[in-house]
Structure formats: C-alpha cells, structure tokens
XYZ file of C-alpha atoms in Angstrom:
434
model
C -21.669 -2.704 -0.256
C -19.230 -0.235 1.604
C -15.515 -0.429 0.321
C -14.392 -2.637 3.754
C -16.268 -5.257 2.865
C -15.415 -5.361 -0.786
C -11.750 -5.826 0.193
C -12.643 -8.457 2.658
C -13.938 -10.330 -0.503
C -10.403 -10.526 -1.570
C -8.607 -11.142 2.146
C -10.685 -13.525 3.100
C -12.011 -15.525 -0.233
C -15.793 -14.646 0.801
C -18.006 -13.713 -2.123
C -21.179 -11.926 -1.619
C -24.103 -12.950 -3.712
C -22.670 -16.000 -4.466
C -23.938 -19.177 -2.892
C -22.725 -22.677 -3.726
C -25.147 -25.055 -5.290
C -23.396 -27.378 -3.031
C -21.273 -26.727 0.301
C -19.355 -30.871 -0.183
C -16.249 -30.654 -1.118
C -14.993 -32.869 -3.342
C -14.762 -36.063 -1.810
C -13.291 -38.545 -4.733
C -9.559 -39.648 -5.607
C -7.117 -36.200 -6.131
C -7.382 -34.346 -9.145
C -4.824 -33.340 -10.917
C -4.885 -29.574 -11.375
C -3.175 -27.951 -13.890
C -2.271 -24.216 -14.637
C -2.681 -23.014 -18.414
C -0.501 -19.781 -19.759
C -1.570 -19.205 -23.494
C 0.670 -17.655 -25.182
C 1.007 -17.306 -29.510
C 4.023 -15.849 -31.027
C 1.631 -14.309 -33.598
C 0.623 -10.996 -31.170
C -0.464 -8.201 -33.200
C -0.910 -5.647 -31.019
C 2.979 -5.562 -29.586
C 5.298 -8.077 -31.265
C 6.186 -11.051 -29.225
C 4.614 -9.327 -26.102
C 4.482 -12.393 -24.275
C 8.521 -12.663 -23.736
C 8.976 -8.823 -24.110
C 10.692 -7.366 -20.555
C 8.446 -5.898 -18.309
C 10.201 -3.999 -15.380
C 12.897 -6.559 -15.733
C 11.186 -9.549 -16.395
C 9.259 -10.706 -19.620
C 6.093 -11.084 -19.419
C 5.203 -14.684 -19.213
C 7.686 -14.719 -16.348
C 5.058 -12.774 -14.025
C 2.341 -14.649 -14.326
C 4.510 -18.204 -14.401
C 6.201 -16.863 -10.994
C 2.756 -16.654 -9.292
C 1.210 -20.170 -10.796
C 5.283 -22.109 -9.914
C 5.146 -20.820 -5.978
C 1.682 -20.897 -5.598
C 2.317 -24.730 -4.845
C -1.349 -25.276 -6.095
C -0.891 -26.630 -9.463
C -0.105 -30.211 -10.629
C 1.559 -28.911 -13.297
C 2.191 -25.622 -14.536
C 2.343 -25.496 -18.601
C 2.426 -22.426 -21.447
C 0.568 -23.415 -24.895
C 2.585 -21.786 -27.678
C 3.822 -22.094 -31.368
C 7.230 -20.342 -31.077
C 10.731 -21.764 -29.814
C 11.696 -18.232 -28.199
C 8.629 -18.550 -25.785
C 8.752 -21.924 -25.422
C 12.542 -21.268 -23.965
C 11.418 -18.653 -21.732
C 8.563 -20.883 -20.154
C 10.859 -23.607 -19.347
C 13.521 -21.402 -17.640
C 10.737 -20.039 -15.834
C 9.978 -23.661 -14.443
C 6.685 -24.339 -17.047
C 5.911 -27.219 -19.072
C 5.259 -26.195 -22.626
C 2.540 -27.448 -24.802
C 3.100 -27.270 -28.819
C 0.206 -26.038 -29.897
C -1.067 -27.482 -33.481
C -1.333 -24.833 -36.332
C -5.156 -25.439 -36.012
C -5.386 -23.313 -33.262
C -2.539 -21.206 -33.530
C -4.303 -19.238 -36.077
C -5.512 -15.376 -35.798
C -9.181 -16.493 -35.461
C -8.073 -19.626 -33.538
C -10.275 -19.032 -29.871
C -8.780 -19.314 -26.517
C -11.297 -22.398 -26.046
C -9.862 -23.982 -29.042
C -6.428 -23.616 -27.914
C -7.957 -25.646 -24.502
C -9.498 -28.334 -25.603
C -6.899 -29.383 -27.648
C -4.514 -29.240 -24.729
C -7.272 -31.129 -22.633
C -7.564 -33.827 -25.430
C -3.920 -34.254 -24.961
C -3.734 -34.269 -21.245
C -6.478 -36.663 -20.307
C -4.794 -36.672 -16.722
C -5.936 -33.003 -15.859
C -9.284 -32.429 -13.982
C -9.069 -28.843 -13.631
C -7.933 -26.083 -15.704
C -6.590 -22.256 -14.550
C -6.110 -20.489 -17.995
C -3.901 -17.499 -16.839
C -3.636 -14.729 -19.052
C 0.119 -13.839 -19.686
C -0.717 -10.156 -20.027
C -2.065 -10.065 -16.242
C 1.066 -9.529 -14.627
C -0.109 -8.247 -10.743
C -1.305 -11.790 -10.272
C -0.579 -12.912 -7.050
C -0.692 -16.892 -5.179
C -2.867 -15.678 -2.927
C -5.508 -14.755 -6.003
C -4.895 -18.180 -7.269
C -5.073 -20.271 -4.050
C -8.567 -18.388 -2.845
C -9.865 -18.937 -6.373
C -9.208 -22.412 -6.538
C -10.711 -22.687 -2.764
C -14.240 -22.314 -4.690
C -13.969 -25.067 -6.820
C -11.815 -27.575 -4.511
C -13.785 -26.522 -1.348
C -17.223 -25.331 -2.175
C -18.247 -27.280 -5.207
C -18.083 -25.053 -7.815
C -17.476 -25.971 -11.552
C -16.375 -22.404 -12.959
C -14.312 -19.336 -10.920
C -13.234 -16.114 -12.675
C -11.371 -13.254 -12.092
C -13.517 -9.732 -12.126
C -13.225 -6.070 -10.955
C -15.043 -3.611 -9.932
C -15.422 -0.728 -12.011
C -17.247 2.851 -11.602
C -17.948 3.555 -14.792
C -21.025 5.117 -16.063
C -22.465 3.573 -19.492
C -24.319 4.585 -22.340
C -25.940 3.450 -25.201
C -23.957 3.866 -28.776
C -25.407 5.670 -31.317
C -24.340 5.258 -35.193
C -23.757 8.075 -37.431
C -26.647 9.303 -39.852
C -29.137 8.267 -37.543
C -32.082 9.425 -35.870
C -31.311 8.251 -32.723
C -30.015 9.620 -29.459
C -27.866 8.035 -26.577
C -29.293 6.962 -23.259
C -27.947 6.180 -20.249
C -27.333 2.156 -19.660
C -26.475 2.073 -15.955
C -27.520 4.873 -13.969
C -31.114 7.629 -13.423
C -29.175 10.692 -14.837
C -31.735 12.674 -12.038
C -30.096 10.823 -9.604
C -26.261 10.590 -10.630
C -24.659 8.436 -7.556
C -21.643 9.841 -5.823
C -18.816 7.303 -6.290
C -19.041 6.359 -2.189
C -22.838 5.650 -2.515
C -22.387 3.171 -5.630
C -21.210 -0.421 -5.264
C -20.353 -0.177 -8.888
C -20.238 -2.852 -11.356
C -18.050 -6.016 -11.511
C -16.373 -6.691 -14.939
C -14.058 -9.480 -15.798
C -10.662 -8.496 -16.187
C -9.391 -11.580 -17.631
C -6.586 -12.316 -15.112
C -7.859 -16.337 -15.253
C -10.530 -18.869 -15.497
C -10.764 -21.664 -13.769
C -12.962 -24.516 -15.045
C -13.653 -28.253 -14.973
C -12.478 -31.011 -17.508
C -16.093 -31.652 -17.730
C -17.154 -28.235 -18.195
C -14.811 -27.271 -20.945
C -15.410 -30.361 -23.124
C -19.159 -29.364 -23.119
C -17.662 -26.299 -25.255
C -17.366 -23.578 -21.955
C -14.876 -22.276 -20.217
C -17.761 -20.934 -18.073
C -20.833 -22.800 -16.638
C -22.451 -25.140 -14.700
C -21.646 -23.392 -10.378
C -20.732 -20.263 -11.609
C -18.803 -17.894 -8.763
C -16.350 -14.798 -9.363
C -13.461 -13.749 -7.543
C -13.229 -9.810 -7.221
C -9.625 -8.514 -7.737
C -8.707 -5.072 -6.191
C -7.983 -2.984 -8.736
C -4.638 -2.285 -7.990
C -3.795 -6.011 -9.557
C -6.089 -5.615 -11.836
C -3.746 -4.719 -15.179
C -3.996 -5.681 -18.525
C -2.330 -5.086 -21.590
C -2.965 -5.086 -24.837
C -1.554 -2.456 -26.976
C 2.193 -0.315 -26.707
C 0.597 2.592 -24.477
C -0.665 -0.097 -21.681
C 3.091 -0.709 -21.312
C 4.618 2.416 -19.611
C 1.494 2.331 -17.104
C 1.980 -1.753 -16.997
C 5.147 -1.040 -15.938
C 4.832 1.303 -12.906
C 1.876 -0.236 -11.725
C 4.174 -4.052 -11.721
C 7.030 -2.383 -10.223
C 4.459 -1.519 -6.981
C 1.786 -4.259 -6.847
C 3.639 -7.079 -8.702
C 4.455 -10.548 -7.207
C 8.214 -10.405 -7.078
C 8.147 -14.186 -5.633
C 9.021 -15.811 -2.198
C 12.499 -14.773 -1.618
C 11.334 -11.031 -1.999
C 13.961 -9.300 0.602
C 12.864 -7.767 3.542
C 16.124 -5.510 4.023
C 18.882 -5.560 1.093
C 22.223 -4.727 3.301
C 25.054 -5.675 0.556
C 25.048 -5.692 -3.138
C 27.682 -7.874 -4.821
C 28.562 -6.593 -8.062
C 30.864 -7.555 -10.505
C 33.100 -5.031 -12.340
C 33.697 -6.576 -15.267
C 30.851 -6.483 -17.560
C 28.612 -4.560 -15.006
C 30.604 -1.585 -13.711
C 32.739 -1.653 -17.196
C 31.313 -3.128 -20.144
C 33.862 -5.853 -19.910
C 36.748 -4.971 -22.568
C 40.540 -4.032 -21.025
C 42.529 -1.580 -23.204
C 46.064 -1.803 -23.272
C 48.350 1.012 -23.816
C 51.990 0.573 -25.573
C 53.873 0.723 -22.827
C 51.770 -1.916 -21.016
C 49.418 0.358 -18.875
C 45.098 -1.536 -18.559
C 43.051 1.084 -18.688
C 39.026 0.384 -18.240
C 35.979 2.940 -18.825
C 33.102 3.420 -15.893
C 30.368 5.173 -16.571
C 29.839 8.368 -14.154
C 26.248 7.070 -13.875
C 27.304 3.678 -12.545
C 29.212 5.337 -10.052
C 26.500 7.964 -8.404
C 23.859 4.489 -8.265
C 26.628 3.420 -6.102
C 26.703 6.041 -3.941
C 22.936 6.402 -3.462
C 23.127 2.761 -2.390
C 25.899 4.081 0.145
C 24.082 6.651 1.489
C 21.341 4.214 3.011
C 23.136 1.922 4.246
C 23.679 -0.729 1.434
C 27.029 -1.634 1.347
C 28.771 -2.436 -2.179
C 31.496 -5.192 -2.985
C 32.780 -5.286 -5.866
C 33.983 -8.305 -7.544
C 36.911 -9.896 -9.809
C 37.441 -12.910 -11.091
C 40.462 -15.130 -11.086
C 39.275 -16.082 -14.787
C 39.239 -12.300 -15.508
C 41.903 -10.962 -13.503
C 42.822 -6.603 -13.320
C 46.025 -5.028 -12.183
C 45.990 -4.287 -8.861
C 47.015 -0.957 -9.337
C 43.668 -0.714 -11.384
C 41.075 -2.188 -9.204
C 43.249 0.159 -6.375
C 41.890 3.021 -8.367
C 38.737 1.691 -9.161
C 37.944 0.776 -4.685
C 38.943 4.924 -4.376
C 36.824 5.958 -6.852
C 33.727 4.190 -5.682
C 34.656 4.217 -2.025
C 33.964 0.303 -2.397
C 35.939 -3.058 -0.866
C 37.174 -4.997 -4.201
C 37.509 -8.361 -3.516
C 38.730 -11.301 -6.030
C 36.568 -14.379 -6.133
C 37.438 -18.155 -7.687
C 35.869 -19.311 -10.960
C 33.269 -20.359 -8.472
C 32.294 -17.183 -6.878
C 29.639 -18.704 -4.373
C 32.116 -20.512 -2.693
C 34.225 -16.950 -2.310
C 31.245 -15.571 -1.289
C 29.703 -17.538 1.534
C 32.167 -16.282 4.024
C 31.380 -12.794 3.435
C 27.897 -13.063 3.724
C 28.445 -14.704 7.063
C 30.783 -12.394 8.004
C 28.239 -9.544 8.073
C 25.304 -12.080 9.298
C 23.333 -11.904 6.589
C 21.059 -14.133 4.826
C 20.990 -14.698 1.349
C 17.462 -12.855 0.476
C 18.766 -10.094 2.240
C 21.559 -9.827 -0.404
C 21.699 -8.036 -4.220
C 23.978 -9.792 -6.434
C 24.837 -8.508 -10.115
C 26.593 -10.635 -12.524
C 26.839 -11.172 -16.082
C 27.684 -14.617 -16.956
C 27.344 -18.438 -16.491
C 29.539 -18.767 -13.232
C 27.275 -16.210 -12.256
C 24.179 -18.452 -12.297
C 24.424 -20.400 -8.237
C 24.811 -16.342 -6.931
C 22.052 -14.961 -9.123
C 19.600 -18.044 -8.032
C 20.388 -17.425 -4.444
C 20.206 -13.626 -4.179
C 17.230 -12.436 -2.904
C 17.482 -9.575 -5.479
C 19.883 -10.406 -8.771
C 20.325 -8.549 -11.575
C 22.103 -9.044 -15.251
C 23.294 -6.337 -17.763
C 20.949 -6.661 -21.163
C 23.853 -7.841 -23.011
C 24.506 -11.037 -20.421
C 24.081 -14.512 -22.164
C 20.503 -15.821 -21.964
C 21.571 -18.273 -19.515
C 22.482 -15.801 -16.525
C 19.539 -13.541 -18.164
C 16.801 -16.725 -16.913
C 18.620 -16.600 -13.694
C 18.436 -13.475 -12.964
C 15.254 -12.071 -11.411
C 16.110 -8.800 -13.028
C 17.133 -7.859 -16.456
C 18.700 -4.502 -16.729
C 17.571 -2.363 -20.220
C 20.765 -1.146 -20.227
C 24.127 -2.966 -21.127
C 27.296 -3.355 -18.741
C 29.317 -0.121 -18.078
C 26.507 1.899 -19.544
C 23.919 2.857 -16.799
C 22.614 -1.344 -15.919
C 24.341 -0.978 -11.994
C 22.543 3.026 -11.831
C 19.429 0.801 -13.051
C 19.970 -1.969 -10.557
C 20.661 0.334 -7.789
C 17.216 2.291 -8.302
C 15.557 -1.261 -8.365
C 16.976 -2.068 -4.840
C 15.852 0.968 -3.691
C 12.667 0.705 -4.616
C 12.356 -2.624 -2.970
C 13.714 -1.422 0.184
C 10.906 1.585 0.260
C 8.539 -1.116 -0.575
C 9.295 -3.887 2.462
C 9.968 -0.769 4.517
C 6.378 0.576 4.079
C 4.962 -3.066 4.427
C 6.782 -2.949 7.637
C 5.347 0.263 8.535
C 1.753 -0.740 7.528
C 2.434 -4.028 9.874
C 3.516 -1.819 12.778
C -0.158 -0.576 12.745
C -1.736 -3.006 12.287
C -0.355 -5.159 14.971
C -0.977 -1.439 17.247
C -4.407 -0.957 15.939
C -5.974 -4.545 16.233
C-alpha cells in the first residue's frame, strides 16, 4: 500500500481490507451514544496522571476537548474514584460516573469498569472508551470512527497505527534456544518504502455496541479499524513519555474550535501576571512593585511581530499612576484601567482595532477574569490563579505571576501563530496545486 493511500485512510474514513458484513445503516429509533473517559486516581506509573498539566492543560482535558466539540456524543462522561478528577471532568464539560470500589481496584479491567457503567446507563447504545492518556485525539478521528458503526453496520471500531518495526522471537536465559525472526525473510530485509508495515492498536479508543460489551467484549461481532497517522498517535504511560508527550501535543494536539487563526492583541493583566500581585509600600508613602526581566523580553518578542500588548488594572486593584506611568515606559505598552467587570471595558477595544475575539490572547488571574478567559481565543492563567480561572483558562502557565508565566504565555502565542501561519501556507498550495 504506498504511503498516499494510507493517509487517505484517515482523510477520507476509507479502510482497506475491511468490508462491512452489511452496507444498511442503522435504520431503527436514535441511539443514544455516549463517550467513556476512564480515569482511576490510583495510577502507578505517574501519580494522578490523569489531571497532571500537559502543555498547559491536564490531561483528561485533551481528550474531553475532542469528545465535548466533536458534537457526536449523547453524552460525554469520565468513570473515576477521586473528587480531584471528578472536578476537573466537570469543568471540562463531562459527566462523571462514580465508579464502585469493585472495579476501581489495581486488577480491576477496563471491561469491568464498562459494564458497570453500562448496567447503570441502560439508555446508552453505543460506547467510545477514550483513553485519557491519548491526548492528539482529534473530532475528526472520532466522527470518521463512529461513521463505521452508525453508517456501515459495524458492531466494533478501534483505533490502530501503523508501525515499521521488525520482530523477533524472545528467548529466555539458560536456554538452548536461539531467536528468530517473527515478521520479516532476514535474506530479504524490506526497505521501509517497499513495506506496508504492520497495524498495531494504539489504544486511542474503542468503540463498541451495548450488545457487544454485555456479551463480555469490547471487541467483536463487525470488526473494522481506524488507522491513525502516527503523528496523533501518542501514548503515555510512564514519566519519560511526558517530555516527548509534551512537544508532540504542543504540534499535533486538538487545541479546540476557537483555535486563532492570527493573535493581534494580548490583554494582560499586571497584577498577578506581570507582578506577582503584592504592592510594597515605603515609609514615606512611595508603591513600589517587582517585574520580572523575563516577563518583560516575552513582551517584546510579542512586539516585534506584530502582537500588540495592553496591559490591564483594575478598579478593585487600583496602582498609582505615577507607577503604571513607569511600568507603560518600561514595556513600551498602553495601560489601560478596566471595571470590576473587565469584559465590558474591553469590548470597545477589541472593536476598536476590528478584531474578533479568537483572534485575541487574554491573561488573567482571577474570578472576574473568567467571561475574558472563556472568550479569548487563546487565555492563559499564572499556576498560582484560583482553580476557578485555572478551568477557564485554556492555558495554565507552570510558572507563577511575576515569575516567568507572561515569558511562558508569550512563547505559547507564538507558537500558535507559526502553527495557523504554516496551515495557511500549506492551504495556499493546496488550493495552487489542485
């Protein structure tokens, strides 16, 4: 199978060597179709991995931004036996099912953990078990999946990639015995470009029938696969996985629908973000605030393509003029004072420039925050923020106001803006070459 076709598996849903049993699609009353997240507080591999931040976002919140704006699920739910994830599913717009201590044990199975949720949920016809730890899963992955079971009759679709990998046989110590190749003539070793490889599940999700799973499988019955590129294709399990997690999220992650095309202005507040939010007061009356070099050169890298930076006060928080005078010159940045609502400061000035919303970067670090950091296309909170700006926020800085989180936000928005600018780009020619 040459490479162009393999990827057309994945643009266009189309399968090879898979036919239907049956081309009808299902024909009866709706079925309710539910997404499935499992996800035990027990992990032994990383410690709470399902809620720990991945480039800015927990885990859990990946995989339950693909299922939410897919628009393909019924519901959406995470299984779990621990209040902290249970918290971070709901303010990632999942329903949560408490699992039982039966199967929240270390030798509880994935299809235990199911069929008790099915047992409970006598509504739901089909299942998608997502894996948290998948976090490159996409809508589109989800939606061509489901196309399979909804529009061809099948009872069973899973995720797999393709792998080049040559295998042999193991051989114990103290034995007599010698290894052998599983896979391949070792006379005639295949170049990678003449070998179609081998397709391996990766795990990213199952989707199966109500029927099918109370027989005892998650897989059966029409069987098809759905071949991931291997780009999305990430999984992790143990603390190394996490570093190369995280690079590969922050280019082939689903960052959700209001992704910007072109971030023009950050708004960012400067206290708690740009200072980390205390005022010190000398004896003859003088405020005095600390900004963090840093801060101040992420700002000027913004600057010097084009993003322009506001910075923010707050009538509830209010700085000597004299001090937010100093502050503008030392940035090179308008500082402008918003209400204890700031979105209703804020609309004018994002008219003003004739912008839209996704095309702005807001950074705030507390509850009045919240309407901004919804409506941003990018938004970002300081580590230290209170956990209810932190669920708003589609980024969550490592580092803490007024030490490095606007440098950190500021490389973020750059990134994104090399990203849509190279989608652009890649757009250009294709529109030129086809």
């Amino acid at each position: 199978m040459s490479s162009r076709k393999r990827n057309l598996q994945e643009d266009n849903g189309e399968l090879d060597g898979v036919l239907p049993a049956s081309k009808q699609s299902w024909t009866g009353g709706k079925r309710h179709i539910a997404a499935l997240v499992l996800a035990r507080g027990g992990s032994k591999g990383i410690p709470l991995k399902n809620i720990k931040m991945l480039a800015g976002v927990p885990l859990i919140g990946w995989v339950l931004r693909a299922a939410v704006d897919s628009e393909l699920f019924d519901s959406v739910w995470v299984s779990t036996d621990h209040d902290e994830i249970e918290k971070v599913a709901k303010a990632w717009g999942a329903k949560v099912h408490r699992r039982s201590p039966e199967v929240s044990k270390d030798s509880s199975s994935s299809l235990d953990t199911i069929n008790e949720f099915v047992r409970l949920n006598p509504e739901v016809d089909v299942i998608c078990n997502i894996q948290a730890t998948s976090p490159c899963l996409h809508p589109f992955h989800l939606k061509r999946a489901l196309d399979l079971i909804t529009q061809q009759g099948y009872d069973s679709v899973f995720s797999v990639v393709r792998r080049h990998q040559f295998r042999w046989k193991e051989v114990k110590a103290a034995t007599d015995e010698f290894t052998a190749p599983l896979n391949l003539n070792i006379q005639k070793r295949p170049r990678r470009q003449d070998w179609d490889g081998e397709l391996c599940e990766n795990g990213s999700f199952y989707f199966a029938t109500r029927v099918l799973i109370e027989s005892g499988c998650l897989q059966g019955g029409k069987m098809a696969y759905f071949e991931m590129l291997p780009e999305y294709s990430v999984d992790i399990d143990v603390d190394i996985d996490w570093p190369v997690a995280e690079q590969r999220v922050i280019r082939y992650g689903y960052n959700g629908r209001n992704t910007p095309a072109m971030t023009g202005l950050l708004l960012c507040n400067v206290s708690g973000c740009l200072t980390e939010g205390r005022l010190f007061l000398s004896v003859s009356g003088e405020e005095m605030v600390s900004i963090n070099t840093r801060d101040t050169m992420g700002i000027r890298m913004l600057q010097k393509e084009d993003v322009e930076v506001v910075l923010l006060t707050s009538t509830l928080d209010p700085m000597a003029k004299a001090l937010l005078d100093i502050i503008s010159q030392r940035t090179g940045c308008k500082v402008m004072q918003v209400g204890e609502e700031p979105l209703e400061s804020l609309k004018l000035v994002v008219g003003q420039r004739n912008l839209d919303w996704r095309d702005v970067a807001y950074m705030g670090n507390d509850t009045q925050d919240i309407e901004c950091l919804n409506l941003a296309g990018l938004s970002a909170v300081p580590r230290d923020a209170p956990v209810e700006a932190i669920n708003a926020a589609k980024y969550t800085c490592r580092n803490v106001g007024g030490k490095g989180a606007v440098r950190e936000f500021a490389e973020h928005i750059l990134l994104q803006r090399k990203k849509a600018l190279s989608q652009m780009e890649q757009e250009r020619i294709d529109r030129k070459n086809f």
